[in-house]
């Protein structure tokens, strides 16, 4: 469950850029797509929702917790537990293997680890064969799929995905979308996704256009 | 590494010089440099200053303030190991005891220091021929008169381990052979030794006697302790210089650690930002950087320490052959522990400064810059 109220954000650089975002209110298990041209602040909105940025005005509520009222380290803990981020560009801990990256993610979420879930996710994302490889040995597509796994492994309340399908072919794109939707359902999470990808639009009913 | 090397060499060299010179209060020898006299007669490094008459020095022995005199005479070697003609009390002065065999009693019998015996492969009952001079490859060999090994000494940790010891007569006989035409008859009056090692009953006597010897005779008296202190004073300048260099290097290394840490944090800021999105808080990231840098610096220190010790070992192989000094693989001294402390402290400070940037980590910006 995620709700935002009159969010405003200003970048503190040379040409001050102010964004005002429409309110978002998703009931449990409701998914949404964020659409809009580049530079309109889609990623900014996602980061505001994840608590990575502090809004100038307005609040973000996740499971009825106002994340703006948390202290810095409380917010870090909260984020680890409730939010799953999937980035536009995949980031990993380079010195660890695929499996170790996943376990690290689970450990930092401070939730009980679930080896069966981990194994199932790896299988569904076709990563079983490369699970003991270092992340730099993975292909671009494998990395993106690992990034998806890292976003959902810890059963977050909200899955925030930033163009997770941009590097995948049609077949895998469809599979990743359906996996994300299914996982969101299993974990009773909200799935919020930014995309440019025309292939994705038809999979979501709610579209938020900036 | 450099610092531990210098600290150890300094300490062990001091120790060696002290053990070697401790038994004797004064050396009497021919006029020349007192340092040379001490170096040659006690440490067996340099060449002797010349010879002195036995009769003349025996008079000194009659002085009631003198506790003990030990005449030494040398000038020959066997494969680079000095053959020292002296009385049995020389061995007693260094607390040297036999490991096997018997003490020498007749001319051309000799006992061999432990290290020398090992290096020369000498055992009780073996014979060897001495050659003239104090260094290896002497041109003349006294092959008419071979020495017989009657015993091997236990290791003492002093210079005696590197010597071949015989009685005074052996040395005289070896050289008489060459000069037999000139003085066979008058040998008793003409007996010469290289130097006389003296022990006193009290230190005041030493001053009186040395003044007398230096003024009234053709000989000179030197105090090993004083000369070695002087020598260490000369060396001390070198040690201090190297130590200062080591400190400068240490400071540079500290700066280097700092720069490297900052670089690492910058290079890995994506990973650090990612860990933040995974739920790690700033404190955990700082801890991560600290543990990493402390681990690296400790590892580096230990490695450096070992390298220092290995250098000492190589250095030792060289000095053992050249001067009979050998440096052991010693446990860390308190000074070295202090050094380790300094390195860790430097790293600690560097880590604190470097981790300041973690607090300013802009997670959103780092991860959005695709």
GROMACS .gro file of C-alpha atoms in nm, chain B:
model
  370
  211UNK     CA    1   5.979  -0.257   0.675
  212UNK     CA    2   6.274  -0.024   0.660
  213UNK     CA    3   6.207   0.093   1.012
  214UNK     CA    4   6.181  -0.255   1.161
  215UNK     CA    5   6.498  -0.350   0.973
  216UNK     CA    6   6.694  -0.061   1.118
  217UNK     CA    7   6.555  -0.104   1.467
  218UNK     CA    8   6.647  -0.469   1.471
  219UNK     CA    9   6.993  -0.427   1.321
  220UNK     CA   10   7.068  -0.152   1.567
  221UNK     CA   11   6.952  -0.354   1.863
  222UNK     CA   12   7.121  -0.676   1.765
  223UNK     CA   13   7.446  -0.511   1.659
  224UNK     CA   14   7.461  -0.338   1.995
  225UNK     CA   15   7.403  -0.666   2.165
  226UNK     CA   16   7.678  -0.837   1.968
  227UNK     CA   17   7.931  -0.566   2.029
  228UNK     CA   18   7.852  -0.570   2.395
  229UNK     CA   19   7.887  -0.946   2.442
  230UNK     CA   20   8.212  -0.946   2.251
  231UNK     CA   21   8.372  -0.664   2.440
  232UNK     CA   22   8.227  -0.715   2.785
  233UNK     CA   23   8.488  -0.958   2.918
  234UNK     CA   24   8.773  -0.708   2.890
  235UNK     CA   25   8.831  -0.370   3.044
  236UNK     CA   26   9.132  -0.263   2.844
  237UNK     CA   27   9.341  -0.366   2.547
  238UNK     CA   28   9.710  -0.295   2.522
  239UNK     CA   29   9.869  -0.300   2.181
  240UNK     CA   30  10.106  -0.121   1.950
  241UNK     CA   31  10.056   0.250   1.895
  242UNK     CA   32   9.802   0.350   1.638
  243UNK     CA   33   9.430   0.406   1.633
  244UNK     CA   34   9.267   0.288   1.955
  245UNK     CA   35   8.952   0.201   1.763
  246UNK     CA   36   9.154  -0.014   1.528
  247UNK     CA   37   9.314  -0.188   1.822
  248UNK     CA   38   8.976  -0.269   1.972
  249UNK     CA   39   8.829  -0.374   1.639
  250UNK     CA   40   9.119  -0.604   1.565
  251UNK     CA   41   9.193  -0.754   1.907
  252UNK     CA   42   8.845  -0.790   2.044
  253UNK     CA   43   8.600  -0.792   1.757
  254UNK     CA   44   8.846  -0.947   1.511
  255UNK     CA   45   8.740  -0.725   1.224
  256UNK     CA   46   9.028  -0.494   1.143
  257UNK     CA   47   9.401  -0.558   1.110
  258UNK     CA   48   9.617  -0.524   1.419
  259UNK     CA   49   9.816  -0.209   1.482
  260UNK     CA   50  10.139  -0.399   1.519
  261UNK     CA   51  10.318  -0.617   1.768
  262UNK     CA   52  10.430  -0.554   2.121
  263UNK     CA   53  10.695  -0.716   2.331
  264UNK     CA   54  10.576  -0.990   2.562
  265UNK     CA   55  10.828  -0.908   2.830
  266UNK     CA   56  10.716  -0.552   2.851
  267UNK     CA   57  10.351  -0.634   2.891
  268UNK     CA   58  10.417  -0.904   3.143
  269UNK     CA   59  10.546  -0.630   3.369
  270UNK     CA   60  10.205  -0.471   3.357
  271UNK     CA   61  10.052  -0.795   3.467
  272UNK     CA   62  10.247  -0.764   3.788
  273UNK     CA   63  10.061  -0.448   3.880
  274UNK     CA   64   9.845  -0.539   4.180
  275UNK     CA   65   9.542  -0.356   4.036
  276UNK     CA   66   9.532  -0.591   3.741
  277UNK     CA   67   9.306  -0.885   3.795
  278UNK     CA   68   9.390  -1.083   3.488
  279UNK     CA   69   9.586  -1.049   3.167
  280UNK     CA   70   9.533  -1.251   2.854
  281UNK     CA   71   9.792  -1.220   2.580
  282UNK     CA   72   9.665  -1.271   2.227
  283UNK     CA   73   9.863  -1.317   1.913
  284UNK     CA   74   9.742  -1.371   1.563
  285UNK     CA   75   9.833  -1.324   1.204
  286UNK     CA   76   9.723  -1.642   1.038
  287UNK     CA   77   9.402  -1.787   0.915
  288UNK     CA   78   9.256  -2.107   0.788
  289UNK     CA   79   9.022  -2.044   0.496
  290UNK     CA   80   8.941  -1.698   0.629
  291UNK     CA   81   8.890  -1.795   0.991
  292UNK     CA   82   9.140  -1.630   1.222
  293UNK     CA   83   9.376  -1.842   1.424
  294UNK     CA   84   9.419  -1.686   1.763
  295UNK     CA   85   9.706  -1.776   1.991
  296UNK     CA   86   9.613  -1.719   2.352
  297UNK     CA   87   9.594  -1.870   2.698
  298UNK     CA   88   9.312  -2.086   2.828
  299UNK     CA   89   9.177  -1.794   3.025
  300UNK     CA   90   9.060  -1.638   2.697
  301UNK     CA   91   8.808  -1.917   2.667
  302UNK     CA   92   8.708  -1.873   3.028
  303UNK     CA   93   8.652  -1.502   2.973
  304UNK     CA   94   8.380  -1.580   2.718
  305UNK     CA   95   8.244  -1.872   2.919
  306UNK     CA   96   8.330  -2.098   2.632
  307UNK     CA   97   8.318  -2.468   2.704
  308UNK     CA   98   8.398  -2.769   2.495
  309UNK     CA   99   8.131  -2.948   2.304
  310UNK     CA  100   8.359  -3.235   2.219
  311UNK     CA  101   8.725  -3.331   2.249
  312UNK     CA  102   8.984  -3.167   2.471
  313UNK     CA  103   9.144  -2.831   2.521
  314UNK     CA  104   9.474  -2.762   2.341
  315UNK     CA  105   9.787  -2.820   2.546
  316UNK     CA  106  10.076  -2.845   2.310
  317UNK     CA  107  10.177  -2.624   2.021
  318UNK     CA  108   9.985  -2.695   1.702
  319UNK     CA  109   9.686  -2.820   1.884
  320UNK     CA  110   9.375  -2.610   1.847
  321UNK     CA  111   9.011  -2.586   1.946
  322UNK     CA  112   8.765  -2.454   1.690
  323UNK     CA  113   8.470  -2.224   1.749
  324UNK     CA  114   8.135  -2.379   1.682
  325UNK     CA  115   8.038  -2.180   1.375
  326UNK     CA  116   8.385  -2.200   1.223
  327UNK     CA  117   8.390  -2.577   1.276
  328UNK     CA  118   8.061  -2.613   1.096
  329UNK     CA  119   8.164  -2.391   0.808
  330UNK     CA  120   8.507  -2.547   0.771
  331UNK     CA  121   8.380  -2.897   0.827
  332UNK     CA  122   8.637  -2.955   1.099
  333UNK     CA  123   8.603  -3.227   1.358
  334UNK     CA  124   8.812  -3.345   1.647
  335UNK     CA  125   9.119  -3.523   1.515
  336UNK     CA  126   9.125  -3.337   1.184
  337UNK     CA  127   9.433  -3.147   1.079
  338UNK     CA  128   9.458  -2.826   0.878
  339UNK     CA  129   9.726  -2.595   0.749
  340UNK     CA  130   9.720  -2.230   0.831
  341UNK     CA  131   9.800  -1.955   0.586
  342UNK     CA  132   9.960  -1.623   0.648
  343UNK     CA  133   9.749  -1.314   0.687
  344UNK     CA  134   9.408  -1.258   0.827
  345UNK     CA  135   9.197  -1.301   0.519
  346UNK     CA  136   9.121  -1.587   0.290
  347UNK     CA  137   9.346  -1.663  -0.008
  348UNK     CA  138   9.663  -1.574   0.178
  349UNK     CA  139   9.953  -1.622  -0.056
  350UNK     CA  140  10.169  -1.818   0.181
  351UNK     CA  141  10.065  -2.142   0.339
  352UNK     CA  142  10.252  -2.276   0.638
  353UNK     CA  143  10.216  -2.624   0.509
  354UNK     CA  144  10.508  -2.766   0.708
  355UNK     CA  145  10.327  -2.737   1.036
  356UNK     CA  146   9.971  -2.858   1.028
  357UNK     CA  147   9.742  -2.790   1.323
  358UNK     CA  148   9.554  -3.066   1.492
  359UNK     CA  149   9.196  -3.012   1.611
  360UNK     CA  150   9.165  -3.133   1.968
  361UNK     CA  151   8.817  -3.005   2.038
  362UNK     CA  152   8.514  -2.811   1.923
  363UNK     CA  153   8.358  -2.540   2.138
  364UNK     CA  154   7.994  -2.507   2.224
  365UNK     CA  155   7.818  -2.214   2.058
  366UNK     CA  156   7.859  -1.902   2.274
  367UNK     CA  157   7.693  -1.634   2.065
  368UNK     CA  158   8.014  -1.433   2.075
  369UNK     CA  159   8.307  -1.384   1.842
  370UNK     CA  160   8.470  -1.697   1.975
  371UNK     CA  161   8.234  -1.906   1.760
  372UNK     CA  162   8.422  -1.777   1.459
  373UNK     CA  163   8.776  -1.831   1.579
  374UNK     CA  164   9.028  -2.108   1.583
  375UNK     CA  165   9.208  -2.095   1.914
  376UNK     CA  166   9.549  -2.233   1.991
  377UNK     CA  167   9.831  -2.144   2.228
  378UNK     CA  168  10.078  -1.862   2.183
  379UNK     CA  169  10.365  -2.095   2.107
  380UNK     CA  170  10.196  -2.225   1.796
  381UNK     CA  171  10.186  -1.878   1.648
  382UNK     CA  172  10.546  -1.814   1.739
  383UNK     CA  173  10.658  -2.145   1.594
  384UNK     CA  174  10.480  -2.089   1.269
  385UNK     CA  175  10.657  -1.761   1.219
  386UNK     CA  176  10.993  -1.865   1.357
  387UNK     CA  177  11.014  -2.116   1.084
  388UNK     CA  178  11.029  -1.835   0.836
  389UNK     CA  179  11.272  -1.630   1.033
  390UNK     CA  180  11.484  -1.904   1.185
  391UNK     CA  181  11.811  -1.763   1.060
  392UNK     CA  182  11.774  -1.442   1.245
  393UNK     CA  183  11.656  -1.515   1.593
  394UNK     CA  184  11.656  -1.861   1.722
  395UNK     CA  185  11.869  -1.803   2.027
  396UNK     CA  186  11.729  -1.482   2.150
  397UNK     CA  187  11.370  -1.591   2.113
  398UNK     CA  188  11.277  -1.561   2.478
  399UNK     CA  189  11.355  -1.193   2.495
  400UNK     CA  190  11.217  -1.120   2.154
  401UNK     CA  191  10.882  -1.289   2.199
  402UNK     CA  192  10.613  -1.069   2.065
  403UNK     CA  193  10.237  -1.072   2.090
  404UNK     CA  194   9.976  -0.872   1.909
  405UNK     CA  195   9.795  -0.736   2.208
  406UNK     CA  196   9.715  -0.789   2.571
  407UNK     CA  197   9.363  -0.807   2.704
  408UNK     CA  198   9.333  -0.681   3.058
  409UNK     CA  199   9.076  -0.714   3.336
  410UNK     CA  200   9.099  -0.481   3.634
  411UNK     CA  201   9.006  -0.508   3.993
  412UNK     CA  202   8.866  -0.158   3.995
  413UNK     CA  203   8.798   0.107   3.728
  414UNK     CA  204   9.026   0.374   3.876
  415UNK     CA  205   9.322   0.149   3.814
  416UNK     CA  206   9.230   0.143   3.449
  417UNK     CA  207   9.265   0.518   3.416
  418UNK     CA  208   9.598   0.529   3.596
  419UNK     CA  209   9.744   0.244   3.404
  420UNK     CA  210   9.627   0.366   3.066
  421UNK     CA  211   9.779   0.708   3.128
  422UNK     CA  212  10.106   0.543   3.219
  423UNK     CA  213  10.108   0.316   2.917
  424UNK     CA  214  10.017   0.585   2.669
  425UNK     CA  215  10.279   0.826   2.800
  426UNK     CA  216  10.572   0.619   2.913
  427UNK     CA  217  10.580   0.322   2.677
  428UNK     CA  218  10.576   0.258   2.305
  429UNK     CA  219  10.242   0.088   2.348
  430UNK     CA  220   9.892   0.220   2.375
  431UNK     CA  221   9.597   0.127   2.591
  432UNK     CA  222   9.239   0.139   2.468
  433UNK     CA  223   8.905   0.085   2.642
  434UNK     CA  224   8.676  -0.140   2.442
  435UNK     CA  225   8.361   0.002   2.597
  436UNK     CA  226   8.460   0.356   2.516
  437UNK     CA  227   8.576   0.279   2.164
  438UNK     CA  228   8.263   0.080   2.084
  439UNK     CA  229   8.046   0.358   2.214
  440UNK     CA  230   8.234   0.590   1.985
  441UNK     CA  231   8.181   0.351   1.697
  442UNK     CA  232   7.809   0.322   1.770
  443UNK     CA  233   7.802   0.700   1.785
  444UNK     CA  234   7.931   0.712   1.428
  445UNK     CA  235   7.688   0.442   1.319
  446UNK     CA  236   7.411   0.610   1.517
  447UNK     CA  237   7.411   0.902   1.274
  448UNK     CA  238   7.347   0.655   0.995
  449UNK     CA  239   7.080   0.471   1.189
  450UNK     CA  240   6.910   0.797   1.275
  451UNK     CA  241   6.920   0.909   0.913
  452UNK     CA  242   6.764   0.585   0.797
  453UNK     CA  243   6.506   0.609   1.073
  454UNK     CA  244   6.411   0.961   0.968
  455UNK     CA  245   6.373   0.838   0.614
  456UNK     CA  246   6.155   0.558   0.744
  457UNK     CA  247   5.937   0.807   0.930
  458UNK     CA  248   5.899   1.020   0.619
  459UNK     CA  249   5.806   0.708   0.425
  460UNK     CA  250   5.557   0.619   0.698
  461UNK     CA  251   5.394   0.960   0.669
  462UNK     CA  252   5.385   0.932   0.292
  463UNK     CA  253   5.232   0.586   0.331
  464UNK     CA  254   4.967   0.731   0.564
  465UNK     CA  255   4.881   0.991   0.304
  466UNK     CA  256   4.876   0.719   0.043
  467UNK     CA  257   4.634   0.510   0.251
  468UNK     CA  258   4.411   0.816   0.280
  469UNK     CA  259   4.415   0.889  -0.092
  470UNK     CA  260   4.355   0.525  -0.173
  471UNK     CA  261   4.063   0.506   0.065
  472UNK     CA  262   3.904   0.812  -0.089
  473UNK     CA  263   3.964   0.663  -0.432
  474UNK     CA  264   3.812   0.333  -0.327
  475UNK     CA  265   3.508   0.504  -0.185
  476UNK     CA  266   3.469   0.707  -0.501
  477UNK     CA  267   3.508   0.404  -0.722
  478UNK     CA  268   3.271   0.201  -0.516
  479UNK     CA  269   3.017   0.465  -0.436
  480UNK     CA  270   2.768   0.281  -0.656
  481UNK     CA  271   2.807  -0.029  -0.445
  482UNK     CA  272   2.781   0.174  -0.128
  483UNK     CA  273   2.469   0.349  -0.261
  484UNK     CA  274   2.325   0.013  -0.358
  485UNK     CA  275   2.382  -0.119  -0.007
  486UNK     CA  276   2.191   0.182   0.122
  487UNK     CA  277   1.891   0.086  -0.094
  488UNK     CA  278   1.925  -0.267   0.042
  489UNK     CA  279   1.867  -0.132   0.390
  490UNK     CA  280   2.222  -0.080   0.515
  491UNK     CA  281   2.254   0.245   0.708
  492UNK     CA  282   2.536   0.494   0.691
  493UNK     CA  283   2.693   0.359   1.006
  494UNK     CA  284   2.715   0.011   0.856
  495UNK     CA  285   2.886   0.150   0.546
  496UNK     CA  286   3.138   0.340   0.756
  497UNK     CA  287   3.202   0.020   0.949
  498UNK     CA  288   3.259  -0.161   0.621
  499UNK     CA  289   3.516   0.093   0.508
  500UNK     CA  290   3.687   0.081   0.848
  501UNK     CA  291   3.713  -0.293   0.862
  502UNK     CA  292   3.846  -0.304   0.509
  503UNK     CA  293   4.111  -0.041   0.564
  504UNK     CA  294   4.223  -0.178   0.899
  505UNK     CA  295   4.250  -0.522   0.751
  506UNK     CA  296   4.459  -0.387   0.464
  507UNK     CA  297   4.690  -0.188   0.686
  508UNK     CA  298   4.739  -0.472   0.934
  509UNK     CA  299   4.809  -0.709   0.652
  510UNK     CA  300   5.055  -0.457   0.508
  511UNK     CA  301   5.225  -0.408   0.841
  512UNK     CA  302   5.267  -0.777   0.900
  513UNK     CA  303   5.395  -0.826   0.549
  514UNK     CA  304   5.638  -0.536   0.599
  515UNK     CA  305   5.755  -0.680   0.925
  516UNK     CA  306   5.824  -1.014   0.762
  517UNK     CA  307   6.005  -0.847   0.474
  518UNK     CA  308   6.214  -0.659   0.729
  519UNK     CA  309   6.301  -0.982   0.902
  520UNK     CA  310   6.382  -1.154   0.575
  521UNK     CA  311   6.612  -0.865   0.485
  522UNK     CA  312   6.782  -0.909   0.820
  523UNK     CA  313   6.825  -1.271   0.744
  524UNK     CA  314   6.993  -1.192   0.410
  525UNK     CA  315   7.199  -0.923   0.578
  526UNK     CA  316   7.297  -1.177   0.841
  527UNK     CA  317   7.422  -1.428   0.587
  528UNK     CA  318   7.652  -1.157   0.457
  529UNK     CA  319   7.776  -1.028   0.792
  530UNK     CA  320   7.820  -1.377   0.933
  531UNK     CA  321   8.076  -1.454   0.666
  532UNK     CA  322   8.239  -1.115   0.663
  533UNK     CA  323   8.245  -1.020   1.032
  534UNK     CA  324   8.109  -1.314   1.224
  535UNK     CA  325   7.796  -1.122   1.321
  536UNK     CA  326   7.478  -1.295   1.286
  537UNK     CA  327   7.133  -1.147   1.323
  538UNK     CA  328   6.850  -1.362   1.437
  539UNK     CA  329   6.485  -1.374   1.343
  540UNK     CA  330   6.367  -1.206   1.657
  541UNK     CA  331   6.021  -1.155   1.806
  542UNK     CA  332   5.881  -0.802   1.767
  543UNK     CA  333   6.027  -0.554   2.011
  544UNK     CA  334   5.828  -0.291   2.196
  545UNK     CA  335   5.953  -0.026   1.953
  546UNK     CA  336   5.821  -0.227   1.663
  547UNK     CA  337   5.485  -0.274   1.833
  548UNK     CA  338   5.479   0.102   1.871
  549UNK     CA  339   5.541   0.124   1.498
  550UNK     CA  340   5.249  -0.108   1.428
  551UNK     CA  341   5.038   0.111   1.656
  552UNK     CA  342   5.144   0.417   1.459
  553UNK     CA  343   5.051   0.253   1.129
  554UNK     CA  344   4.710   0.145   1.260
  555UNK     CA  345   4.649   0.490   1.404
  556UNK     CA  346   4.742   0.650   1.072
  557UNK     CA  347   4.500   0.423   0.893
  558UNK     CA  348   4.234   0.497   1.150
  559UNK     CA  349   4.266   0.870   1.099
  560UNK     CA  350   4.276   0.824   0.723
  561UNK     CA  351   3.963   0.606   0.741
  562UNK     CA  352   3.778   0.865   0.950
  563UNK     CA  353   3.862   1.141   0.704
  564UNK     CA  354   3.779   0.926   0.406
  565UNK     CA  355   3.449   0.801   0.543
  566UNK     CA  356   3.322   1.156   0.585
  567UNK     CA  357   3.225   1.135   0.219
  568UNK     CA  358   2.999   0.839   0.297
  569UNK     CA  359   2.776   1.068   0.500
  570UNK     CA  360   2.729   1.289   0.199
  571UNK     CA  361   2.652   1.000  -0.033
  572UNK     CA  362   2.372   1.104  -0.270
  573UNK     CA  363   2.218   0.766  -0.335
  574UNK     CA  364   1.956   0.892  -0.576
  575UNK     CA  365   2.198   1.083  -0.793
  576UNK     CA  366   2.452   0.802  -0.808
  577UNK     CA  367   2.198   0.541  -0.906
  578UNK     CA  368   2.007   0.761  -1.149
  579UNK     CA  369   2.314   0.858  -1.351
  580UNK     CA  370   2.281   0.583  -1.603
   0.00000   0.00000   0.00000
